[in-house]
Amino acid sequence: MSRNGAALGLAALLAVASLAAAAPASATPGGGSNPHGGRSQCELAPGRSTITVQSGGLDRTVVVHVPTTGKRSAALPLVLDLHGSNSTPTEQLTRSQLDKTAEQEGFIVAAPQGAIPLPAGFSWNVPFTATDVAGAPDDVTFLADLIATLTDDGCVDASRVYAAGYSGGGRLVSQFACEHPELVAAIAPVAGLRAGAALTTAAGLVPDPATCAPRKGVPVITFNGTADPTNPFDGGGAPYWGYGALAASERWAEINGCKTAKETRVSASVTVVTHRGCKQHAAVLQYVVAGGGHTWPGGNAAAFPNSGVTTQEISASNLMWNFFERYKSHRH
């Protein structure tokens, strides 16, 4: 379903608003702009904090980690870290450990919260997928509002905004790049890369080009396990999934105009397919973990119960940051 096809029930909206009300800071997209011109001074404190961002008439919750070391004389890169379904921003940071990478490398990580309540957390309103809750907020717009808030407030360099996400968060990040390629310099879905809705053809389910047609290429690094029990590597599974992981990365390589593909062994269980010769140098890297589960490679294995193997042969967080550093966006 399109994201215009739902409106969150009153009880759920009140639950979201109540959670956000406890946060210590609130901001409106564009509200941090200096009225006399120039960039506002970032007021985010070093370390972890919780802020709220106004989007679609709601106060939305975001957990932010700002490096505690290094100089703050300039705006920093931003990495969005989206949680999976039935999860929270805090759990996502525990899983990905991107806050540790942020400390080492000097970027801000922002972990936003979905607005659809589930028993153990929240989920995202991902366009072109059915949701169980009518009227869910527009989460693509929420991510755009979050980016605008942090850049307008002088905290983030708008040319160095990147988006990562796990599972359902990876699916939303994928669609965000389809719709707003000008806002992200690169993306890194983990166990969740999509390239639009699933389209039924005589050859089976494939990415629907009509639902993901960005006007410019977006660099992609992505990670999948061949034994993923939730989002099957070869496709199938829940209706929101459909086509497999390789079909998604190959479609992004097509979108980016890549000309060559090469598979390389990285470690005993990990290979990477690198698509190069792409327009605007927007490469696509697909890491495949043989026997890997529905997990974040190099992440906290204890945070993925009943999800299969979490390989420690590679660190998705470190690899994606190394990839991100190569790219800046140009908003035109």
mmCIF file of C-alpha atoms in Angstrom:
data_model
loop_
_atom_site.group_PDB
_atom_site.id
_atom_site.type_symbol
_atom_site.label_atom_id
_atom_site.label_comp_id
_atom_site.label_asym_id
_atom_site.label_seq_id
_atom_site.Cartn_x
_atom_site.Cartn_y
_atom_site.Cartn_z
ATOM 1 C CA MET A 1 0.000 0.000 0.000
ATOM 2 C CA SER A 2 1.184 3.597 -0.530
ATOM 3 C CA ARG A 3 2.034 5.565 2.578
ATOM 4 C CA ASN A 4 -1.016 7.741 1.979
ATOM 5 C CA GLY A 5 -3.206 4.731 2.595
ATOM 6 C CA ALA A 6 -3.221 4.726 6.419
ATOM 7 C CA ALA A 7 -4.101 7.044 9.633
ATOM 8 C CA LEU A 8 -2.839 5.994 12.998
ATOM 9 C CA GLY A 9 -5.554 5.346 15.598
ATOM 10 C CA LEU A 10 -6.000 7.871 18.410
ATOM 11 C CA ALA A 11 -4.659 5.541 21.087
ATOM 12 C CA ALA A 12 -1.472 4.885 19.144
ATOM 13 C CA LEU A 13 -0.971 8.584 18.469
ATOM 14 C CA LEU A 14 -1.339 9.324 22.165
ATOM 15 C CA ALA A 15 1.209 6.609 22.952
ATOM 16 C CA VAL A 16 3.728 8.168 20.581
ATOM 17 C CA ALA A 17 3.087 11.676 21.898
ATOM 18 C CA SER A 18 3.412 10.488 25.485
ATOM 19 C CA LEU A 19 6.791 8.858 24.812
ATOM 20 C CA ALA A 20 8.052 11.965 23.023
ATOM 21 C CA ALA A 21 6.877 14.285 25.788
ATOM 22 C CA ALA A 22 9.451 12.787 28.159
ATOM 23 C CA ALA A 23 12.315 13.776 25.868
ATOM 24 C CA PRO A 24 14.471 16.732 26.998
ATOM 25 C CA ALA A 25 14.603 18.698 23.751
ATOM 26 C CA SER A 26 12.277 19.450 20.867
ATOM 27 C CA ALA A 27 12.847 20.927 17.427
ATOM 28 C CA THR A 28 10.946 21.873 14.301
ATOM 29 C CA PRO A 29 12.419 21.301 10.824
ATOM 30 C CA GLY A 30 13.909 24.624 9.767
ATOM 31 C CA GLY A 31 13.484 25.998 13.269
ATOM 32 C CA GLY A 32 17.205 26.180 13.969
ATOM 33 C CA SER A 33 18.076 28.486 11.098
ATOM 34 C CA ASN A 34 19.848 31.679 12.048
ATOM 35 C CA PRO A 35 17.484 34.580 11.162
ATOM 36 C CA HIS A 36 20.509 36.752 10.313
ATOM 37 C CA GLY A 37 21.958 34.172 7.935
ATOM 38 C CA GLY A 38 24.648 31.577 8.446
ATOM 39 C CA ARG A 39 24.592 28.369 10.454
ATOM 40 C CA SER A 40 23.192 28.042 13.944
ATOM 41 C CA GLN A 41 25.396 26.781 16.767
ATOM 42 C CA CYS A 42 24.801 23.101 17.515
ATOM 43 C CA GLU A 43 23.402 22.627 21.015
ATOM 44 C CA LEU A 44 23.530 18.829 21.158
ATOM 45 C CA ALA A 45 25.544 17.720 24.166
ATOM 46 C CA PRO A 46 28.347 15.196 23.709
ATOM 47 C CA GLY A 47 27.332 11.627 24.524
ATOM 48 C CA ARG A 48 23.868 10.107 24.299
ATOM 49 C CA SER A 49 20.685 12.141 24.546
ATOM 50 C CA THR A 50 17.063 11.932 23.469
ATOM 51 C CA ILE A 51 15.437 14.637 21.368
ATOM 52 C CA THR A 52 12.058 15.055 19.720
ATOM 53 C CA VAL A 53 11.525 16.195 16.153
ATOM 54 C CA GLN A 54 8.214 17.571 14.928
ATOM 55 C CA SER A 55 6.944 15.793 11.827
ATOM 56 C CA GLY A 56 3.436 15.441 10.469
ATOM 57 C CA GLY A 57 1.940 17.103 13.555
ATOM 58 C CA LEU A 58 3.640 14.638 15.915
ATOM 59 C CA ASP A 59 6.611 14.846 18.249
ATOM 60 C CA ARG A 60 8.878 12.006 17.126
ATOM 61 C CA THR A 61 11.549 10.458 19.339
ATOM 62 C CA VAL A 62 15.212 10.226 18.317
ATOM 63 C CA VAL A 63 18.153 8.914 20.346
ATOM 64 C CA VAL A 64 21.327 10.770 19.378
ATOM 65 C CA HIS A 65 24.969 10.052 20.116
ATOM 66 C CA VAL A 66 27.500 12.862 19.661
ATOM 67 C CA PRO A 67 31.217 12.030 19.928
ATOM 68 C CA THR A 68 32.683 12.952 23.310
ATOM 69 C CA THR A 69 36.169 13.530 21.901
ATOM 70 C CA GLY A 70 37.518 15.820 19.194
ATOM 71 C CA LYS A 71 36.783 19.424 18.292
ATOM 72 C CA ARG A 72 33.238 20.632 17.574
ATOM 73 C CA SER A 73 34.254 23.642 15.467
ATOM 74 C CA ALA A 74 32.489 22.314 12.370
ATOM 75 C CA ALA A 75 29.306 20.432 11.559
ATOM 76 C CA LEU A 76 29.800 16.659 11.680
ATOM 77 C CA PRO A 77 28.745 13.816 9.391
ATOM 78 C CA LEU A 78 25.469 12.100 10.334
ATOM 79 C CA VAL A 79 24.593 8.413 10.199
ATOM 80 C CA LEU A 80 20.952 7.457 10.719
ATOM 81 C CA ASP A 81 20.571 4.058 12.414
ATOM 82 C CA LEU A 82 17.023 2.702 12.028
ATOM 83 C CA HIS A 83 15.789 -0.129 14.222
ATOM 84 C CA GLY A 84 13.991 -3.208 12.943
ATOM 85 C CA SER A 85 10.335 -4.045 13.472
ATOM 86 C CA ASN A 86 9.204 -4.546 17.081
ATOM 87 C CA SER A 87 12.301 -2.775 18.363
ATOM 88 C CA THR A 88 13.544 0.547 19.736
ATOM 89 C CA PRO A 89 16.367 3.022 19.099
ATOM 90 C CA THR A 90 18.202 1.913 22.245
ATOM 91 C CA GLU A 91 18.027 -1.740 21.247
ATOM 92 C CA GLN A 92 19.225 -0.847 17.758
ATOM 93 C CA LEU A 93 22.318 0.916 19.094
ATOM 94 C CA THR A 94 22.979 -2.122 21.281
ATOM 95 C CA ARG A 95 22.739 -4.320 18.195
ATOM 96 C CA SER A 96 24.703 -2.233 15.709
ATOM 97 C CA GLN A 97 27.144 -0.573 18.131
ATOM 98 C CA LEU A 98 27.334 2.311 15.672
ATOM 99 C CA ASP A 99 27.747 4.685 18.625
ATOM 100 C CA LYS A 100 31.130 3.058 19.270
ATOM 101 C CA THR A 101 32.128 3.571 15.640
ATOM 102 C CA ALA A 102 30.909 7.172 15.921
ATOM 103 C CA GLU A 103 33.217 7.742 18.894
ATOM 104 C CA GLN A 104 36.177 6.359 16.986
ATOM 105 C CA GLU A 105 35.481 8.124 13.691
ATOM 106 C CA GLY A 106 33.912 11.404 14.737
ATOM 107 C CA PHE A 107 30.352 11.385 13.393
ATOM 108 C CA ILE A 108 26.903 11.821 14.917
ATOM 109 C CA VAL A 109 24.610 8.807 14.976
ATOM 110 C CA ALA A 110 20.863 9.369 15.236
ATOM 111 C CA ALA A 111 18.539 6.448 15.966
ATOM 112 C CA PRO A 112 14.931 7.484 15.289
ATOM 113 C CA GLN A 113 11.884 5.629 16.600
ATOM 114 C CA GLY A 114 9.034 4.228 14.547
ATOM 115 C CA ALA A 115 5.481 5.232 15.420
ATOM 116 C CA ILE A 116 3.526 1.996 15.014
ATOM 117 C CA PRO A 117 3.368 0.360 18.471
ATOM 118 C CA LEU A 118 4.143 -3.350 18.786
ATOM 119 C CA PRO A 119 4.492 -5.520 21.926
ATOM 120 C CA ALA A 120 8.258 -5.035 22.328
ATOM 121 C CA GLY A 121 8.789 -1.772 20.482
ATOM 122 C CA PHE A 122 7.765 -0.030 17.279
ATOM 123 C CA SER A 123 7.753 -0.561 13.529
ATOM 124 C CA TRP A 124 8.002 1.665 10.472
ATOM 125 C CA ASN A 125 5.416 2.673 7.902
ATOM 126 C CA VAL A 126 7.336 1.477 4.842
ATOM 127 C CA PRO A 127 5.759 2.602 1.548
ATOM 128 C CA PHE A 128 4.346 -0.066 -0.746
ATOM 129 C CA THR A 129 3.987 -2.607 2.064
ATOM 130 C CA ALA A 130 0.844 -3.503 3.971
ATOM 131 C CA THR A 131 0.720 -2.460 7.623
ATOM 132 C CA ASP A 132 -1.645 -3.713 10.306
ATOM 133 C CA VAL A 133 -2.355 -0.215 11.641
ATOM 134 C CA ALA A 134 -4.494 2.144 9.608
ATOM 135 C CA GLY A 135 -3.235 5.674 9.132
ATOM 136 C CA ALA A 136 0.408 5.339 10.163
ATOM 137 C CA PRO A 137 2.506 8.523 9.935
ATOM 138 C CA ASP A 138 4.621 9.234 6.872
ATOM 139 C CA ASP A 139 8.035 7.936 7.926
ATOM 140 C CA VAL A 140 9.785 8.959 4.705
ATOM 141 C CA THR A 141 8.852 12.550 5.532
ATOM 142 C CA PHE A 142 9.911 12.003 9.148
ATOM 143 C CA LEU A 143 13.443 11.060 8.069
ATOM 144 C CA ALA A 144 13.605 14.130 5.828
ATOM 145 C CA ASP A 145 12.418 16.304 8.733
ATOM 146 C CA LEU A 146 15.012 14.751 11.058
ATOM 147 C CA ILE A 147 17.810 15.504 8.602
ATOM 148 C CA ALA A 148 16.552 19.065 8.108
ATOM 149 C CA THR A 149 16.371 19.645 11.857
ATOM 150 C CA LEU A 150 19.921 18.511 12.558
ATOM 151 C CA THR A 151 21.396 20.373 9.593
ATOM 152 C CA ASP A 152 19.448 23.573 10.276
ATOM 153 C CA ASP A 153 20.580 23.446 13.904
ATOM 154 C CA GLY A 154 24.207 23.509 12.785
ATOM 155 C CA CYS A 155 25.026 20.019 14.051
ATOM 156 C CA VAL A 156 25.300 18.141 10.762
ATOM 157 C CA ASP A 157 27.066 18.698 7.447
ATOM 158 C CA ALA A 158 24.250 18.346 4.891
ATOM 159 C CA SER A 159 26.634 16.930 2.299
ATOM 160 C CA ARG A 160 27.637 14.059 4.600
ATOM 161 C CA VAL A 161 24.349 12.453 5.626
ATOM 162 C CA TYR A 162 24.177 8.651 5.471
ATOM 163 C CA ALA A 163 21.462 6.168 6.370
ATOM 164 C CA ALA A 164 21.751 2.661 7.798
ATOM 165 C CA GLY A 165 18.998 0.389 9.010
ATOM 166 C CA TYR A 166 18.364 -3.143 10.176
ATOM 167 C CA SER A 167 15.545 -5.328 8.778
ATOM 168 C CA GLY A 168 12.414 -3.126 8.615
ATOM 169 C CA GLY A 169 14.638 -0.108 9.177
ATOM 170 C CA GLY A 170 16.713 -1.201 6.191
ATOM 171 C CA ARG A 171 13.578 -1.435 4.083
ATOM 172 C CA LEU A 172 12.597 2.121 5.022
ATOM 173 C CA VAL A 173 16.121 3.420 4.356
ATOM 174 C CA SER A 174 15.963 1.799 0.911
ATOM 175 C CA GLN A 175 12.698 3.511 0.027
ATOM 176 C CA PHE A 176 13.929 6.809 1.434
ATOM 177 C CA ALA A 177 16.839 6.656 -1.008
ATOM 178 C CA CYS A 178 14.407 5.877 -3.835
ATOM 179 C CA GLU A 179 12.396 8.995 -3.047
ATOM 180 C CA HIS A 180 15.046 11.394 -1.725
ATOM 181 C CA PRO A 181 18.405 10.555 -3.297
ATOM 182 C CA GLU A 182 19.425 14.186 -2.858
ATOM 183 C CA LEU A 183 19.293 13.906 0.946
ATOM 184 C CA VAL A 184 21.629 10.952 1.492
ATOM 185 C CA ALA A 185 25.173 10.512 0.244
ATOM 186 C CA ALA A 186 25.012 6.698 0.666
ATOM 187 C CA ILE A 187 22.920 3.992 2.370
ATOM 188 C CA ALA A 188 23.657 0.766 4.238
ATOM 189 C CA PRO A 189 20.667 -1.538 4.795
ATOM 190 C CA VAL A 190 21.469 -4.660 6.845
ATOM 191 C CA ALA A 191 19.208 -7.682 6.253
ATOM 192 C CA GLY A 192 16.740 -5.337 4.588
ATOM 193 C CA LEU A 193 17.803 -3.851 1.230
ATOM 194 C CA ARG A 194 14.889 -3.256 -1.139
ATOM 195 C CA ALA A 195 14.595 -1.579 -4.535
ATOM 196 C CA GLY A 196 10.892 -0.835 -4.537
ATOM 197 C CA ALA A 197 7.852 -3.066 -4.175
ATOM 198 C CA ALA A 198 7.734 -6.673 -5.342
ATOM 199 C CA LEU A 199 6.278 -7.059 -8.832
ATOM 200 C CA THR A 200 4.855 -10.369 -10.030
ATOM 201 C CA THR A 201 6.138 -11.388 -13.477
ATOM 202 C CA ALA A 202 6.277 -14.583 -15.494
ATOM 203 C CA ALA A 203 9.802 -15.046 -14.160
ATOM 204 C CA GLY A 204 8.707 -14.580 -10.539
ATOM 205 C CA LEU A 205 8.891 -11.667 -8.117
ATOM 206 C CA VAL A 206 11.199 -8.803 -9.105
ATOM 207 C CA PRO A 207 11.717 -5.185 -7.980
ATOM 208 C CA ASP A 208 9.086 -2.892 -9.471
ATOM 209 C CA PRO A 209 10.889 -0.030 -11.289
ATOM 210 C CA ALA A 210 7.831 2.193 -10.964
ATOM 211 C CA THR A 211 8.183 2.250 -7.172
ATOM 212 C CA CYS A 212 11.887 3.074 -7.048
ATOM 213 C CA ALA A 213 13.078 5.474 -9.733
ATOM 214 C CA PRO A 214 15.497 7.959 -8.132
ATOM 215 C CA ARG A 215 16.624 10.787 -10.394
ATOM 216 C CA LYS A 216 20.249 10.133 -9.440
ATOM 217 C CA GLY A 217 22.256 7.156 -8.278
ATOM 218 C CA VAL A 218 22.786 6.371 -4.597
ATOM 219 C CA PRO A 219 25.870 4.459 -3.377
ATOM 220 C CA VAL A 220 24.825 1.276 -1.557
ATOM 221 C CA ILE A 221 26.591 -1.090 0.820
ATOM 222 C CA THR A 222 24.475 -3.948 2.128
ATOM 223 C CA PHE A 223 24.778 -7.135 4.174
ATOM 224 C CA ASN A 224 22.774 -10.376 4.057
ATOM 225 C CA GLY A 225 23.016 -13.853 5.557
ATOM 226 C CA THR A 226 22.185 -16.871 3.423
ATOM 227 C CA ALA A 227 20.339 -18.480 6.364
ATOM 228 C CA ASP A 228 18.218 -15.459 7.270
ATOM 229 C CA PRO A 229 14.997 -16.907 8.744
ATOM 230 C CA THR A 230 13.033 -13.635 8.516
ATOM 231 C CA ASN A 231 13.957 -12.047 5.179
ATOM 232 C CA PRO A 232 15.047 -15.074 3.103
ATOM 233 C CA PHE A 233 18.186 -14.538 1.043
ATOM 234 C CA ASP A 234 16.609 -16.104 -2.051
ATOM 235 C CA GLY A 235 13.256 -14.383 -1.637
ATOM 236 C CA GLY A 236 9.839 -15.480 -0.487
ATOM 237 C CA GLY A 237 8.879 -15.062 3.144
ATOM 238 C CA ALA A 238 6.417 -12.385 4.213
ATOM 239 C CA PRO A 239 4.456 -10.399 1.597
ATOM 240 C CA TYR A 240 6.581 -7.279 2.216
ATOM 241 C CA TRP A 241 9.758 -9.171 1.176
ATOM 242 C CA GLY A 242 9.135 -11.070 -2.064
ATOM 243 C CA TYR A 243 12.272 -10.925 -4.192
ATOM 244 C CA GLY A 244 15.692 -11.955 -2.876
ATOM 245 C CA ALA A 245 18.708 -10.023 -1.638
ATOM 246 C CA LEU A 246 20.721 -10.313 -4.848
ATOM 247 C CA ALA A 247 17.783 -9.107 -6.938
ATOM 248 C CA ALA A 248 17.680 -5.976 -4.767
ATOM 249 C CA SER A 249 21.404 -5.181 -5.027
ATOM 250 C CA GLU A 250 21.436 -5.947 -8.758
ATOM 251 C CA ARG A 251 18.532 -3.562 -9.286
ATOM 252 C CA TRP A 252 20.412 -0.811 -7.428
ATOM 253 C CA ALA A 253 23.434 -1.511 -9.629
ATOM 254 C CA GLU A 254 21.143 -1.030 -12.630
ATOM 255 C CA ILE A 255 19.738 2.209 -11.176
ATOM 256 C CA ASN A 256 23.284 3.467 -10.587
ATOM 257 C CA GLY A 257 24.393 2.566 -14.103
ATOM 258 C CA CYS A 258 27.113 0.156 -12.948
ATOM 259 C CA LYS A 259 28.967 -1.699 -15.697
ATOM 260 C CA THR A 260 30.945 -4.447 -13.955
ATOM 261 C CA ALA A 261 30.495 -6.871 -11.059
ATOM 262 C CA LYS A 262 33.193 -8.852 -9.283
ATOM 263 C CA GLU A 263 32.910 -11.329 -6.410
ATOM 264 C CA THR A 264 35.742 -11.435 -3.867
ATOM 265 C CA ARG A 265 36.250 -13.649 -0.824
ATOM 266 C CA VAL A 266 36.677 -11.571 2.315
ATOM 267 C CA SER A 267 36.948 -14.294 4.966
ATOM 268 C CA ALA A 268 36.050 -17.925 5.546
ATOM 269 C CA SER A 269 32.305 -17.255 5.463
ATOM 270 C CA VAL A 270 32.031 -13.857 3.777
ATOM 271 C CA THR A 271 32.147 -12.752 0.155
ATOM 272 C CA VAL A 272 31.462 -9.360 -1.388
ATOM 273 C CA VAL A 273 30.067 -8.586 -4.827
ATOM 274 C CA THR A 274 31.304 -5.172 -5.969
ATOM 275 C CA HIS A 275 29.445 -3.335 -8.742
ATOM 276 C CA ARG A 276 31.644 -0.628 -10.263
ATOM 277 C CA GLY A 277 31.869 1.606 -13.329
ATOM 278 C CA CYS A 278 28.775 3.361 -12.020
ATOM 279 C CA LYS A 279 27.477 6.850 -12.784
ATOM 280 C CA GLN A 280 28.711 9.454 -10.286
ATOM 281 C CA HIS A 281 30.917 6.630 -8.911
ATOM 282 C CA ALA A 282 27.868 5.325 -7.008
ATOM 283 C CA ALA A 283 29.150 1.805 -6.324
ATOM 284 C CA VAL A 284 27.036 -1.039 -4.951
ATOM 285 C CA LEU A 285 28.634 -3.519 -2.517
ATOM 286 C CA GLN A 286 26.773 -6.676 -1.478
ATOM 287 C CA TYR A 287 28.317 -8.577 1.449
ATOM 288 C CA VAL A 288 27.055 -12.155 1.726
ATOM 289 C CA VAL A 289 27.551 -14.188 4.916
ATOM 290 C CA ALA A 290 27.328 -17.932 4.270
ATOM 291 C CA GLY A 291 25.143 -19.400 7.015
ATOM 292 C CA GLY A 292 24.536 -15.947 8.463
ATOM 293 C CA GLY A 293 21.221 -15.139 10.089
ATOM 294 C CA HIS A 294 18.906 -12.161 10.435
ATOM 295 C CA THR A 295 21.624 -10.229 12.220
ATOM 296 C CA TRP A 296 24.109 -7.347 12.030
ATOM 297 C CA PRO A 297 27.601 -8.664 11.172
ATOM 298 C CA GLY A 298 30.052 -7.764 13.903
ATOM 299 C CA GLY A 299 27.205 -6.602 16.137
ATOM 300 C CA ASN A 300 26.177 -7.751 19.589
ATOM 301 C CA ALA A 301 25.255 -11.411 19.032
ATOM 302 C CA ALA A 302 23.339 -11.573 22.322
ATOM 303 C CA ALA A 303 20.941 -8.909 21.013
ATOM 304 C CA PHE A 304 19.676 -11.171 18.201
ATOM 305 C CA PRO A 305 17.874 -14.067 19.953
ATOM 306 C CA ASN A 306 16.461 -16.762 17.665
ATOM 307 C CA SER A 307 17.758 -14.933 14.606
ATOM 308 C CA GLY A 308 20.599 -17.195 13.534
ATOM 309 C CA VAL A 309 24.361 -16.694 13.401
ATOM 310 C CA THR A 310 25.911 -13.253 13.950
ATOM 311 C CA THR A 311 29.280 -13.433 12.229
ATOM 312 C CA GLN A 312 32.238 -11.688 13.836
ATOM 313 C CA GLU A 313 34.424 -12.152 10.760
ATOM 314 C CA ILE A 314 33.515 -8.641 9.606
ATOM 315 C CA SER A 315 32.074 -5.504 11.194
ATOM 316 C CA ALA A 316 29.188 -4.070 9.199
ATOM 317 C CA SER A 317 29.429 -0.813 11.162
ATOM 318 C CA ASN A 318 33.107 -0.296 10.375
ATOM 319 C CA LEU A 319 32.763 -1.361 6.752
ATOM 320 C CA MET A 320 29.820 0.937 6.113
ATOM 321 C CA TRP A 321 31.618 3.920 7.638
ATOM 322 C CA ASN A 322 34.687 3.233 5.468
ATOM 323 C CA PHE A 323 32.305 3.188 2.487
ATOM 324 C CA PHE A 324 30.411 6.311 3.575
ATOM 325 C CA GLU A 325 33.594 8.350 3.894
ATOM 326 C CA ARG A 326 34.082 8.149 0.142
ATOM 327 C CA TYR A 327 30.883 10.053 -0.652
ATOM 328 C CA LYS A 328 29.333 13.493 -0.336
ATOM 329 C CA SER A 329 25.946 14.480 -1.697
ATOM 330 C CA HIS A 330 25.086 17.415 -3.931
ATOM 331 C CA ARG A 331 21.537 18.681 -3.461
ATOM 332 C CA HIS A 332 20.376 19.424 -6.977
#
